[in-house]
Amino acid sequence: MDNATRLQYLEAMGIDVWLPRADDPLAPNVIAESADSWEALQAEVAPCTLCDLCKSRSQTVFGSGNKNADWMIVGEAPGQSEDRQGLPFVGKAGQLLTEMLRAIDLDREQVFITNVVKCRPPDNREPKSIEVETCKAYLLRQQALIKPKIILALGHVAAQALLNTDEPIAELRGKIHTLNDTPVVVTYHPAHLLRSLLNKRKAWKDLKFAMQIVKNHQR
């Protein structure tokens, strides 16, 4: 199907399609608001140059797991191992996340795991606010395609980005938040739990809280 025919179909379905001006030098990098698909989104993320993180990354880290998952797991940004392999949470923190999921009878293949930012920040620093805001649109499109029953935000960066807040994680835990009508539960990032074993018990409480929300949703 050529582009003109595709646009006619979209317009016939009542879908507004944004088209960049031909003379706009930024046009190739703008996230278009149109009918979306998983393949189109992946193809858009892979070569993304919307922020300076593209200059130091090896590759983008789109996410992995079930495209129809009940659980969407969101961290802050890829680390060195993730940047090298192109997959989220594959380092030590990823191993702990796998064990956390197993504790609530979930395999990684049953959930979808991604990050707010799709490229590794240099030296594993926290992503800057401009990087978060630039990349957040991709995350929201992933959410819209997956339609999860719950989002588990790992760490303060992911939580604050998803919820548009600057509140500390201590204030965000233990509450039901929402993002586009999807419940959001906040817990500690696995990397933090590797350094602070005392908070593992709190994280377990958060996981049980999230499980109960999903169960209530299924009734």
mmCIF file with all atom_site columns, C-alpha atoms in Angstrom:
data_model
loop_
_atom_site.group_PDB
_atom_site.id
_atom_site.type_symbol
_atom_site.label_atom_id
_atom_site.label_alt_id
_atom_site.label_comp_id
_atom_site.label_asym_id
_atom_site.label_entity_id
_atom_site.label_seq_id
_atom_site.pdbx_PDB_ins_code
_atom_site.Cartn_x
_atom_site.Cartn_y
_atom_site.Cartn_z
_atom_site.occupancy
_atom_site.B_iso_or_equiv
_atom_site.pdbx_formal_charge
_atom_site.auth_seq_id
_atom_site.auth_comp_id
_atom_site.auth_asym_id
_atom_site.auth_atom_id
_atom_site.pdbx_PDB_model_num
ATOM 1   C CA . MET A 1 1   ? 0.000   0.000   0.000  1.00 0.00 ? 1   MET A CA 1
ATOM 2   C CA . ASP A 1 2   ? 1.442   3.366   -0.984 1.00 0.00 ? 2   ASP A CA 1
ATOM 3   C CA . ASN A 1 3   ? 1.493   6.254   1.479  1.00 0.00 ? 3   ASN A CA 1
ATOM 4   C CA . ALA A 1 4   ? -1.296  8.194   -0.239 1.00 0.00 ? 4   ALA A CA 1
ATOM 5   C CA . THR A 1 5   ? -3.677  5.219   -0.090 1.00 0.00 ? 5   THR A CA 1
ATOM 6   C CA . ARG A 1 6   ? -2.753  4.600   3.550  1.00 0.00 ? 6   ARG A CA 1
ATOM 7   C CA . LEU A 1 7   ? -3.554  8.225   4.424  1.00 0.00 ? 7   LEU A CA 1
ATOM 8   C CA . GLN A 1 8   ? -6.937  7.921   2.688  1.00 0.00 ? 8   GLN A CA 1
ATOM 9   C CA . TYR A 1 9   ? -7.792  4.867   4.766  1.00 0.00 ? 9   TYR A CA 1
ATOM 10  C CA . LEU A 1 10  ? -6.737  6.596   8.001  1.00 0.00 ? 10  LEU A CA 1
ATOM 11  C CA . GLU A 1 11  ? -8.803  9.669   7.170  1.00 0.00 ? 11  GLU A CA 1
ATOM 12  C CA . ALA A 1 12  ? -11.809 7.493   6.320  1.00 0.00 ? 12  ALA A CA 1
ATOM 13  C CA . MET A 1 13  ? -11.543 5.911   9.788  1.00 0.00 ? 13  MET A CA 1
ATOM 14  C CA . GLY A 1 14  ? -11.537 9.343   11.388 1.00 0.00 ? 14  GLY A CA 1
ATOM 15  C CA . ILE A 1 15  ? -7.859  9.192   12.419 1.00 0.00 ? 15  ILE A CA 1
ATOM 16  C CA . ASP A 1 16  ? -6.074  12.521  12.304 1.00 0.00 ? 16  ASP A CA 1
ATOM 17  C CA . VAL A 1 17  ? -2.672  12.177  10.705 1.00 0.00 ? 17  VAL A CA 1
ATOM 18  C CA . TRP A 1 18  ? 0.107   14.660  11.367 1.00 0.00 ? 18  TRP A CA 1
ATOM 19  C CA . LEU A 1 19  ? 2.396   15.340  8.426  1.00 0.00 ? 19  LEU A CA 1
ATOM 20  C CA . PRO A 1 20  ? 5.706   17.264  8.733  1.00 0.00 ? 20  PRO A CA 1
ATOM 21  C CA . ARG A 1 21  ? 6.377   20.201  6.452  1.00 0.00 ? 21  ARG A CA 1
ATOM 22  C CA . ALA A 1 22  ? 8.735   19.303  3.667  1.00 0.00 ? 22  ALA A CA 1
ATOM 23  C CA . ASP A 1 23  ? 10.988  22.214  4.609  1.00 0.00 ? 23  ASP A CA 1
ATOM 24  C CA . ASP A 1 24  ? 11.199  21.269  8.294  1.00 0.00 ? 24  ASP A CA 1
ATOM 25  C CA . PRO A 1 25  ? 14.782  20.043  8.994  1.00 0.00 ? 25  PRO A CA 1
ATOM 26  C CA . LEU A 1 26  ? 13.598  18.256  12.131 1.00 0.00 ? 26  LEU A CA 1
ATOM 27  C CA . ALA A 1 27  ? 10.771  16.434  10.380 1.00 0.00 ? 27  ALA A CA 1
ATOM 28  C CA . PRO A 1 28  ? 12.451  12.973  10.234 1.00 0.00 ? 28  PRO A CA 1
ATOM 29  C CA . ASN A 1 29  ? 12.972  13.005  14.018 1.00 0.00 ? 29  ASN A CA 1
ATOM 30  C CA . VAL A 1 30  ? 9.478   14.047  15.102 1.00 0.00 ? 30  VAL A CA 1
ATOM 31  C CA . ILE A 1 31  ? 7.270   11.358  16.607 1.00 0.00 ? 31  ILE A CA 1
ATOM 32  C CA . ALA A 1 32  ? 4.216   11.237  14.353 1.00 0.00 ? 32  ALA A CA 1
ATOM 33  C CA . GLU A 1 33  ? 0.758   10.980  15.867 1.00 0.00 ? 33  GLU A CA 1
ATOM 34  C CA . SER A 1 34  ? -1.033  8.452   13.689 1.00 0.00 ? 34  SER A CA 1
ATOM 35  C CA . ALA A 1 35  ? -2.244  4.878   13.666 1.00 0.00 ? 35  ALA A CA 1
ATOM 36  C CA . ASP A 1 36  ? 0.486   2.985   15.530 1.00 0.00 ? 36  ASP A CA 1
ATOM 37  C CA . SER A 1 37  ? 1.882   -0.524  15.362 1.00 0.00 ? 37  SER A CA 1
ATOM 38  C CA . TRP A 1 38  ? 4.533   -2.454  17.236 1.00 0.00 ? 38  TRP A CA 1
ATOM 39  C CA . GLU A 1 39  ? 6.707   -2.796  14.159 1.00 0.00 ? 39  GLU A CA 1
ATOM 40  C CA . ALA A 1 40  ? 6.449   0.895   13.301 1.00 0.00 ? 40  ALA A CA 1
ATOM 41  C CA . LEU A 1 41  ? 7.364   1.931   16.837 1.00 0.00 ? 41  LEU A CA 1
ATOM 42  C CA . GLN A 1 42  ? 10.385  -0.385  16.991 1.00 0.00 ? 42  GLN A CA 1
ATOM 43  C CA . ALA A 1 43  ? 11.557  0.892   13.613 1.00 0.00 ? 43  ALA A CA 1
ATOM 44  C CA . GLU A 1 44  ? 11.229  4.467   14.874 1.00 0.00 ? 44  GLU A CA 1
ATOM 45  C CA . VAL A 1 45  ? 13.081  3.892   18.141 1.00 0.00 ? 45  VAL A CA 1
ATOM 46  C CA . ALA A 1 46  ? 16.044  2.000   16.674 1.00 0.00 ? 46  ALA A CA 1
ATOM 47  C CA . PRO A 1 47  ? 17.677  4.931   14.797 1.00 0.00 ? 47  PRO A CA 1
ATOM 48  C CA . CYS A 1 48  ? 16.374  7.678   17.111 1.00 0.00 ? 48  CYS A CA 1
ATOM 49  C CA . THR A 1 49  ? 18.491  10.833  17.336 1.00 0.00 ? 49  THR A CA 1
ATOM 50  C CA . LEU A 1 50  ? 16.073  13.057  19.257 1.00 0.00 ? 50  LEU A CA 1
ATOM 51  C CA . CYS A 1 51  ? 18.507  13.649  22.135 1.00 0.00 ? 51  CYS A CA 1
ATOM 52  C CA . ASP A 1 52  ? 22.269  13.591  22.685 1.00 0.00 ? 52  ASP A CA 1
ATOM 53  C CA . LEU A 1 53  ? 22.258  10.072  24.150 1.00 0.00 ? 53  LEU A CA 1
ATOM 54  C CA . CYS A 1 54  ? 22.347  8.790   20.584 1.00 0.00 ? 54  CYS A CA 1
ATOM 55  C CA . LYS A 1 55  ? 25.966  9.978   20.371 1.00 0.00 ? 55  LYS A CA 1
ATOM 56  C CA . SER A 1 56  ? 27.299  7.601   23.028 1.00 0.00 ? 56  SER A CA 1
ATOM 57  C CA . ARG A 1 57  ? 25.031  4.559   22.844 1.00 0.00 ? 57  ARG A CA 1
ATOM 58  C CA . SER A 1 58  ? 25.883  1.297   21.121 1.00 0.00 ? 58  SER A CA 1
ATOM 59  C CA . GLN A 1 59  ? 22.234  0.674   20.310 1.00 0.00 ? 59  GLN A CA 1
ATOM 60  C CA . THR A 1 60  ? 18.771  1.550   21.563 1.00 0.00 ? 60  THR A CA 1
ATOM 61  C CA . VAL A 1 61  ? 17.110  -0.780  24.068 1.00 0.00 ? 61  VAL A CA 1
ATOM 62  C CA . PHE A 1 62  ? 13.463  -0.976  23.083 1.00 0.00 ? 62  PHE A CA 1
ATOM 63  C CA . GLY A 1 63  ? 12.250  -3.511  25.630 1.00 0.00 ? 63  GLY A CA 1
ATOM 64  C CA . SER A 1 64  ? 11.445  -7.201  25.708 1.00 0.00 ? 64  SER A CA 1
ATOM 65  C CA . GLY A 1 65  ? 8.748   -9.615  26.722 1.00 0.00 ? 65  GLY A CA 1
ATOM 66  C CA . ASN A 1 66  ? 5.061   -10.202 26.082 1.00 0.00 ? 66  ASN A CA 1
ATOM 67  C CA . LYS A 1 67  ? 3.431   -7.639  23.797 1.00 0.00 ? 67  LYS A CA 1
ATOM 68  C CA . ASN A 1 68  ? 0.069   -8.414  25.415 1.00 0.00 ? 68  ASN A CA 1
ATOM 69  C CA . ALA A 1 69  ? 1.336   -8.523  28.995 1.00 0.00 ? 69  ALA A CA 1
ATOM 70  C CA . ASP A 1 70  ? -0.773  -7.779  32.069 1.00 0.00 ? 70  ASP A CA 1
ATOM 71  C CA . TRP A 1 71  ? 2.369   -6.377  33.725 1.00 0.00 ? 71  TRP A CA 1
ATOM 72  C CA . MET A 1 72  ? 4.517   -3.608  32.281 1.00 0.00 ? 72  MET A CA 1
ATOM 73  C CA . ILE A 1 73  ? 7.797   -3.163  34.176 1.00 0.00 ? 73  ILE A CA 1
ATOM 74  C CA . VAL A 1 74  ? 9.506   0.219   33.740 1.00 0.00 ? 74  VAL A CA 1
ATOM 75  C CA . GLY A 1 75  ? 13.019  1.140   34.862 1.00 0.00 ? 75  GLY A CA 1
ATOM 76  C CA . GLU A 1 76  ? 14.994  4.322   34.275 1.00 0.00 ? 76  GLU A CA 1
ATOM 77  C CA . ALA A 1 77  ? 17.585  3.626   31.544 1.00 0.00 ? 77  ALA A CA 1
ATOM 78  C CA . PRO A 1 78  ? 19.799  0.883   30.086 1.00 0.00 ? 78  PRO A CA 1
ATOM 79  C CA . GLY A 1 79  ? 23.154  0.162   31.705 1.00 0.00 ? 79  GLY A CA 1
ATOM 80  C CA . GLN A 1 80  ? 26.363  -1.118  30.170 1.00 0.00 ? 80  GLN A CA 1
ATOM 81  C CA . SER A 1 81  ? 25.204  -4.723  29.765 1.00 0.00 ? 81  SER A CA 1
ATOM 82  C CA . GLU A 1 82  ? 21.881  -3.609  28.309 1.00 0.00 ? 82  GLU A CA 1
ATOM 83  C CA . ASP A 1 83  ? 23.600  -1.247  25.873 1.00 0.00 ? 83  ASP A CA 1
ATOM 84  C CA . ARG A 1 84  ? 25.822  -4.083  24.694 1.00 0.00 ? 84  ARG A CA 1
ATOM 85  C CA . GLN A 1 85  ? 23.082  -6.718  24.338 1.00 0.00 ? 85  GLN A CA 1
ATOM 86  C CA . GLY A 1 86  ? 20.170  -4.497  23.313 1.00 0.00 ? 86  GLY A CA 1
ATOM 87  C CA . LEU A 1 87  ? 17.937  -5.982  26.021 1.00 0.00 ? 87  LEU A CA 1
ATOM 88  C CA . PRO A 1 88  ? 16.668  -4.431  29.274 1.00 0.00 ? 88  PRO A CA 1
ATOM 89  C CA . PHE A 1 89  ? 17.713  -5.620  32.741 1.00 0.00 ? 89  PHE A CA 1
ATOM 90  C CA . VAL A 1 90  ? 20.293  -8.240  31.807 1.00 0.00 ? 90  VAL A CA 1
ATOM 91  C CA . GLY A 1 91  ? 22.970  -7.308  34.357 1.00 0.00 ? 91  GLY A CA 1
ATOM 92  C CA . LYS A 1 92  ? 23.019  -8.034  38.092 1.00 0.00 ? 92  LYS A CA 1
ATOM 93  C CA . ALA A 1 93  ? 19.990  -5.821  38.663 1.00 0.00 ? 93  ALA A CA 1
ATOM 94  C CA . GLY A 1 94  ? 18.223  -7.763  35.939 1.00 0.00 ? 94  GLY A CA 1
ATOM 95  C CA . GLN A 1 95  ? 18.992  -11.047 37.646 1.00 0.00 ? 95  GLN A CA 1
ATOM 96  C CA . LEU A 1 96  ? 17.429  -9.730  40.841 1.00 0.00 ? 96  LEU A CA 1
ATOM 97  C CA . LEU A 1 97  ? 14.384  -8.502  38.887 1.00 0.00 ? 97  LEU A CA 1
ATOM 98  C CA . THR A 1 98  ? 13.976  -12.003 37.461 1.00 0.00 ? 98  THR A CA 1
ATOM 99  C CA . GLU A 1 99  ? 13.974  -13.419 41.004 1.00 0.00 ? 99  GLU A CA 1
ATOM 100 C CA . MET A 1 100 ? 11.493  -10.751 42.153 1.00 0.00 ? 100 MET A CA 1
ATOM 101 C CA . LEU A 1 101 ? 9.134   -11.759 39.361 1.00 0.00 ? 101 LEU A CA 1
ATOM 102 C CA . ARG A 1 102 ? 9.537   -15.446 40.141 1.00 0.00 ? 102 ARG A CA 1
ATOM 103 C CA . ALA A 1 103 ? 8.563   -14.699 43.722 1.00 0.00 ? 103 ALA A CA 1
ATOM 104 C CA . ILE A 1 104 ? 5.128   -13.668 42.462 1.00 0.00 ? 104 ILE A CA 1
ATOM 105 C CA . ASP A 1 105 ? 4.930   -16.570 39.982 1.00 0.00 ? 105 ASP A CA 1
ATOM 106 C CA . LEU A 1 106 ? 5.809   -14.571 36.890 1.00 0.00 ? 106 LEU A CA 1
ATOM 107 C CA . ASP A 1 107 ? 8.406   -15.289 34.216 1.00 0.00 ? 107 ASP A CA 1
ATOM 108 C CA . ARG A 1 108 ? 10.095  -12.558 32.229 1.00 0.00 ? 108 ARG A CA 1
ATOM 109 C CA . GLU A 1 109 ? 8.325   -13.892 29.129 1.00 0.00 ? 109 GLU A CA 1
ATOM 110 C CA . GLN A 1 110 ? 4.967   -13.114 30.744 1.00 0.00 ? 110 GLN A CA 1
ATOM 111 C CA . VAL A 1 111 ? 5.667   -9.419  31.358 1.00 0.00 ? 111 VAL A CA 1
ATOM 112 C CA . PHE A 1 112 ? 6.984   -6.564  29.243 1.00 0.00 ? 112 PHE A CA 1
ATOM 113 C CA . ILE A 1 113 ? 10.149  -4.899  30.536 1.00 0.00 ? 113 ILE A CA 1
ATOM 114 C CA . THR A 1 114 ? 11.441  -1.554  29.334 1.00 0.00 ? 114 THR A CA 1
ATOM 115 C CA . ASN A 1 115 ? 12.882  1.767   30.500 1.00 0.00 ? 115 ASN A CA 1
ATOM 116 C CA . VAL A 1 116 ? 11.768  5.372   30.395 1.00 0.00 ? 116 VAL A CA 1
ATOM 117 C CA . VAL A 1 117 ? 14.897  6.206   28.394 1.00 0.00 ? 117 VAL A CA 1
ATOM 118 C CA . LYS A 1 118 ? 15.873  3.855   25.574 1.00 0.00 ? 118 LYS A CA 1
ATOM 119 C CA . CYS A 1 119 ? 19.591  4.742   25.404 1.00 0.00 ? 119 CYS A CA 1
ATOM 120 C CA . ARG A 1 120 ? 22.320  4.322   27.997 1.00 0.00 ? 120 ARG A CA 1
ATOM 121 C CA . PRO A 1 121 ? 23.428  7.582   29.630 1.00 0.00 ? 121 PRO A CA 1
ATOM 122 C CA . PRO A 1 122 ? 27.237  7.980   29.766 1.00 0.00 ? 122 PRO A CA 1
ATOM 123 C CA . ASP A 1 123 ? 28.846  6.365   32.828 1.00 0.00 ? 123 ASP A CA 1
ATOM 124 C CA . ASN A 1 124 ? 25.397  5.072   33.885 1.00 0.00 ? 124 ASN A CA 1
ATOM 125 C CA . ARG A 1 125 ? 24.411  8.480   35.223 1.00 0.00 ? 125 ARG A CA 1
ATOM 126 C CA . GLU A 1 126 ? 20.745  9.275   35.804 1.00 0.00 ? 126 GLU A CA 1
ATOM 127 C CA . PRO A 1 127 ? 19.019  10.512  32.656 1.00 0.00 ? 127 PRO A CA 1
ATOM 128 C CA . LYS A 1 128 ? 18.525  14.254  32.455 1.00 0.00 ? 128 LYS A CA 1
ATOM 129 C CA . SER A 1 129 ? 15.026  15.709  32.500 1.00 0.00 ? 129 SER A CA 1
ATOM 130 C CA . ILE A 1 130 ? 15.266  16.711  28.841 1.00 0.00 ? 130 ILE A CA 1
ATOM 131 C CA . GLU A 1 131 ? 16.248  13.143  27.919 1.00 0.00 ? 131 GLU A CA 1
ATOM 132 C CA . VAL A 1 132 ? 13.346  11.733  29.927 1.00 0.00 ? 132 VAL A CA 1
ATOM 133 C CA . GLU A 1 133 ? 10.823  14.104  28.379 1.00 0.00 ? 133 GLU A CA 1
ATOM 134 C CA . THR A 1 134 ? 12.140  13.499  24.870 1.00 0.00 ? 134 THR A CA 1
ATOM 135 C CA . CYS A 1 135 ? 11.927  9.714   25.182 1.00 0.00 ? 135 CYS A CA 1
ATOM 136 C CA . LYS A 1 136 ? 8.732   9.478   27.242 1.00 0.00 ? 136 LYS A CA 1
ATOM 137 C CA . ALA A 1 137 ? 6.502   9.554   24.160 1.00 0.00 ? 137 ALA A CA 1
ATOM 138 C CA . TYR A 1 138 ? 7.923   6.191   23.092 1.00 0.00 ? 138 TYR A CA 1
ATOM 139 C CA . LEU A 1 139 ? 7.029   4.705   26.486 1.00 0.00 ? 139 LEU A CA 1
ATOM 140 C CA . LEU A 1 140 ? 3.479   6.036   26.307 1.00 0.00 ? 140 LEU A CA 1
ATOM 141 C CA . ARG A 1 141 ? 3.073   4.504   22.859 1.00 0.00 ? 141 ARG A CA 1
ATOM 142 C CA . GLN A 1 142 ? 4.327   1.168   24.218 1.00 0.00 ? 142 GLN A CA 1
ATOM 143 C CA . GLN A 1 143 ? 1.738   1.390   26.969 1.00 0.00 ? 143 GLN A CA 1
ATOM 144 C CA . ALA A 1 144 ? -1.019  2.160   24.465 1.00 0.00 ? 144 ALA A CA 1
ATOM 145 C CA . LEU A 1 145 ? -0.079  -0.861  22.353 1.00 0.00 ? 145 LEU A CA 1
ATOM 146 C CA . ILE A 1 146 ? 0.321   -3.299  25.260 1.00 0.00 ? 146 ILE A CA 1
ATOM 147 C CA . LYS A 1 147 ? -2.670  -2.116  27.325 1.00 0.00 ? 147 LYS A CA 1
ATOM 148 C CA . PRO A 1 148 ? -1.279  -3.593  30.575 1.00 0.00 ? 148 PRO A CA 1
ATOM 149 C CA . LYS A 1 149 ? -3.385  -4.122  33.671 1.00 0.00 ? 149 LYS A CA 1
ATOM 150 C CA . ILE A 1 150 ? -0.638  -2.659  35.837 1.00 0.00 ? 150 ILE A CA 1
ATOM 151 C CA . ILE A 1 151 ? 2.629   -0.734  35.518 1.00 0.00 ? 151 ILE A CA 1
ATOM 152 C CA . LEU A 1 152 ? 5.400   -1.388  38.035 1.00 0.00 ? 152 LEU A CA 1
ATOM 153 C CA . ALA A 1 153 ? 7.719   1.622   38.233 1.00 0.00 ? 153 ALA A CA 1
ATOM 154 C CA . LEU A 1 154 ? 11.213  0.687   39.411 1.00 0.00 ? 154 LEU A CA 1
ATOM 155 C CA . GLY A 1 155 ? 13.008  3.489   41.209 1.00 0.00 ? 155 GLY A CA 1
ATOM 156 C CA . HIS A 1 156 ? 12.471  7.205   41.646 1.00 0.00 ? 156 HIS A CA 1
ATOM 157 C CA . VAL A 1 157 ? 13.471  8.227   38.118 1.00 0.00 ? 157 VAL A CA 1
ATOM 158 C CA . ALA A 1 158 ? 10.879  5.976   36.481 1.00 0.00 ? 158 ALA A CA 1
ATOM 159 C CA . ALA A 1 159 ? 8.231   6.813   39.073 1.00 0.00 ? 159 ALA A CA 1
ATOM 160 C CA . GLN A 1 160 ? 8.702   10.566  38.824 1.00 0.00 ? 160 GLN A CA 1
ATOM 161 C CA . ALA A 1 161 ? 8.741   10.461  35.023 1.00 0.00 ? 161 ALA A CA 1
ATOM 162 C CA . LEU A 1 162 ? 5.586   8.362   34.774 1.00 0.00 ? 162 LEU A CA 1
ATOM 163 C CA . LEU A 1 163 ? 3.681   10.347  37.380 1.00 0.00 ? 163 LEU A CA 1
ATOM 164 C CA . ASN A 1 164 ? 4.962   13.833  36.546 1.00 0.00 ? 164 ASN A CA 1
ATOM 165 C CA . THR A 1 165 ? 6.042   14.474  40.111 1.00 0.00 ? 165 THR A CA 1
ATOM 166 C CA . ASP A 1 166 ? 9.158   15.276  42.091 1.00 0.00 ? 166 ASP A CA 1
ATOM 167 C CA . GLU A 1 167 ? 7.989   13.473  45.231 1.00 0.00 ? 167 GLU A CA 1
ATOM 168 C CA . PRO A 1 168 ? 10.517  11.013  46.716 1.00 0.00 ? 168 PRO A CA 1
ATOM 169 C CA . ILE A 1 169 ? 9.981   7.311   46.373 1.00 0.00 ? 169 ILE A CA 1
ATOM 170 C CA . ALA A 1 170 ? 9.085   7.003   50.065 1.00 0.00 ? 170 ALA A CA 1
ATOM 171 C CA . GLU A 1 171 ? 6.017   9.161   49.418 1.00 0.00 ? 171 GLU A CA 1
ATOM 172 C CA . LEU A 1 172 ? 5.038   7.298   46.237 1.00 0.00 ? 172 LEU A CA 1
ATOM 173 C CA . ARG A 1 173 ? 5.186   3.730   47.523 1.00 0.00 ? 173 ARG A CA 1
ATOM 174 C CA . GLY A 1 174 ? 2.124   1.978   48.905 1.00 0.00 ? 174 GLY A CA 1
ATOM 175 C CA . LYS A 1 175 ? -0.359  3.973   46.824 1.00 0.00 ? 175 LYS A CA 1
ATOM 176 C CA . ILE A 1 176 ? -2.288  3.320   43.627 1.00 0.00 ? 176 ILE A CA 1
ATOM 177 C CA . HIS A 1 177 ? -1.314  5.887   41.021 1.00 0.00 ? 177 HIS A CA 1
ATOM 178 C CA . THR A 1 178 ? -2.574  5.974   37.437 1.00 0.00 ? 178 THR A CA 1
ATOM 179 C CA . LEU A 1 179 ? -1.130  6.633   33.992 1.00 0.00 ? 179 LEU A CA 1
ATOM 180 C CA . ASN A 1 180 ? -3.730  6.883   31.233 1.00 0.00 ? 180 ASN A CA 1
ATOM 181 C CA . ASP A 1 181 ? -6.185  4.892   33.384 1.00 0.00 ? 181 ASP A CA 1
ATOM 182 C CA . THR A 1 182 ? -3.638  2.136   34.107 1.00 0.00 ? 182 THR A CA 1
ATOM 183 C CA . PRO A 1 183 ? -2.768  1.525   37.787 1.00 0.00 ? 183 PRO A CA 1
ATOM 184 C CA . VAL A 1 184 ? 0.855   2.312   38.647 1.00 0.00 ? 184 VAL A CA 1
ATOM 185 C CA . VAL A 1 185 ? 2.685   0.872   41.668 1.00 0.00 ? 185 VAL A CA 1
ATOM 186 C CA . VAL A 1 186 ? 6.069   2.251   42.691 1.00 0.00 ? 186 VAL A CA 1
ATOM 187 C CA . THR A 1 187 ? 8.877   0.229   44.217 1.00 0.00 ? 187 THR A CA 1
ATOM 188 C CA . TYR A 1 188 ? 12.658  0.318   44.522 1.00 0.00 ? 188 TYR A CA 1
ATOM 189 C CA . HIS A 1 189 ? 14.942  -0.264  41.567 1.00 0.00 ? 189 HIS A CA 1
ATOM 190 C CA . PRO A 1 190 ? 16.688  -3.658  41.758 1.00 0.00 ? 190 PRO A CA 1
ATOM 191 C CA . ALA A 1 191 ? 20.072  -1.900  41.545 1.00 0.00 ? 191 ALA A CA 1
ATOM 192 C CA . HIS A 1 192 ? 19.169  -0.042  44.740 1.00 0.00 ? 192 HIS A CA 1
ATOM 193 C CA . LEU A 1 193 ? 18.112  -3.278  46.423 1.00 0.00 ? 193 LEU A CA 1
ATOM 194 C CA . LEU A 1 194 ? 21.520  -4.790  45.666 1.00 0.00 ? 194 LEU A CA 1
ATOM 195 C CA . ARG A 1 195 ? 23.039  -1.988  47.754 1.00 0.00 ? 195 ARG A CA 1
ATOM 196 C CA . SER A 1 196 ? 20.317  -1.757  50.395 1.00 0.00 ? 196 SER A CA 1
ATOM 197 C CA . LEU A 1 197 ? 19.254  -5.213  51.508 1.00 0.00 ? 197 LEU A CA 1
ATOM 198 C CA . LEU A 1 198 ? 17.005  -3.791  54.224 1.00 0.00 ? 198 LEU A CA 1
ATOM 199 C CA . ASN A 1 199 ? 14.623  -2.451  51.592 1.00 0.00 ? 199 ASN A CA 1
ATOM 200 C CA . LYS A 1 200 ? 14.071  -5.873  50.013 1.00 0.00 ? 200 LYS A CA 1
ATOM 201 C CA . ARG A 1 201 ? 11.289  -6.522  52.525 1.00 0.00 ? 201 ARG A CA 1
ATOM 202 C CA . LYS A 1 202 ? 9.622   -3.252  51.506 1.00 0.00 ? 202 LYS A CA 1
ATOM 203 C CA . ALA A 1 203 ? 9.934   -4.208  47.845 1.00 0.00 ? 203 ALA A CA 1
ATOM 204 C CA . TRP A 1 204 ? 8.268   -7.546  48.560 1.00 0.00 ? 204 TRP A CA 1
ATOM 205 C CA . LYS A 1 205 ? 5.395   -5.666  50.167 1.00 0.00 ? 205 LYS A CA 1
ATOM 206 C CA . ASP A 1 206 ? 5.109   -3.522  47.039 1.00 0.00 ? 206 ASP A CA 1
ATOM 207 C CA . LEU A 1 207 ? 4.987   -6.600  44.816 1.00 0.00 ? 207 LEU A CA 1
ATOM 208 C CA . LYS A 1 208 ? 2.212   -8.152  46.880 1.00 0.00 ? 208 LYS A CA 1
ATOM 209 C CA . PHE A 1 209 ? 0.333   -4.858  46.708 1.00 0.00 ? 209 PHE A CA 1
ATOM 210 C CA . ALA A 1 210 ? 0.623   -4.877  42.911 1.00 0.00 ? 210 ALA A CA 1
ATOM 211 C CA . MET A 1 211 ? -0.505  -8.509  42.745 1.00 0.00 ? 211 MET A CA 1
ATOM 212 C CA . GLN A 1 212 ? -3.644  -7.666  44.675 1.00 0.00 ? 212 GLN A CA 1
ATOM 213 C CA . ILE A 1 213 ? -4.454  -4.821  42.295 1.00 0.00 ? 213 ILE A CA 1
ATOM 214 C CA . VAL A 1 214 ? -4.181  -7.171  39.305 1.00 0.00 ? 214 VAL A CA 1
ATOM 215 C CA . LYS A 1 215 ? -6.367  -9.771  41.037 1.00 0.00 ? 215 LYS A CA 1
ATOM 216 C CA . ASN A 1 216 ? -9.022  -7.157  41.761 1.00 0.00 ? 216 ASN A CA 1
ATOM 217 C CA . HIS A 1 217 ? -8.876  -6.060  38.134 1.00 0.00 ? 217 HIS A CA 1
ATOM 218 C CA . GLN A 1 218 ? -9.586  -9.634  36.976 1.00 0.00 ? 218 GLN A CA 1
ATOM 219 C CA . ARG A 1 219 ? -12.716 -10.044 39.070 1.00 0.00 ? 219 ARG A CA 1
#
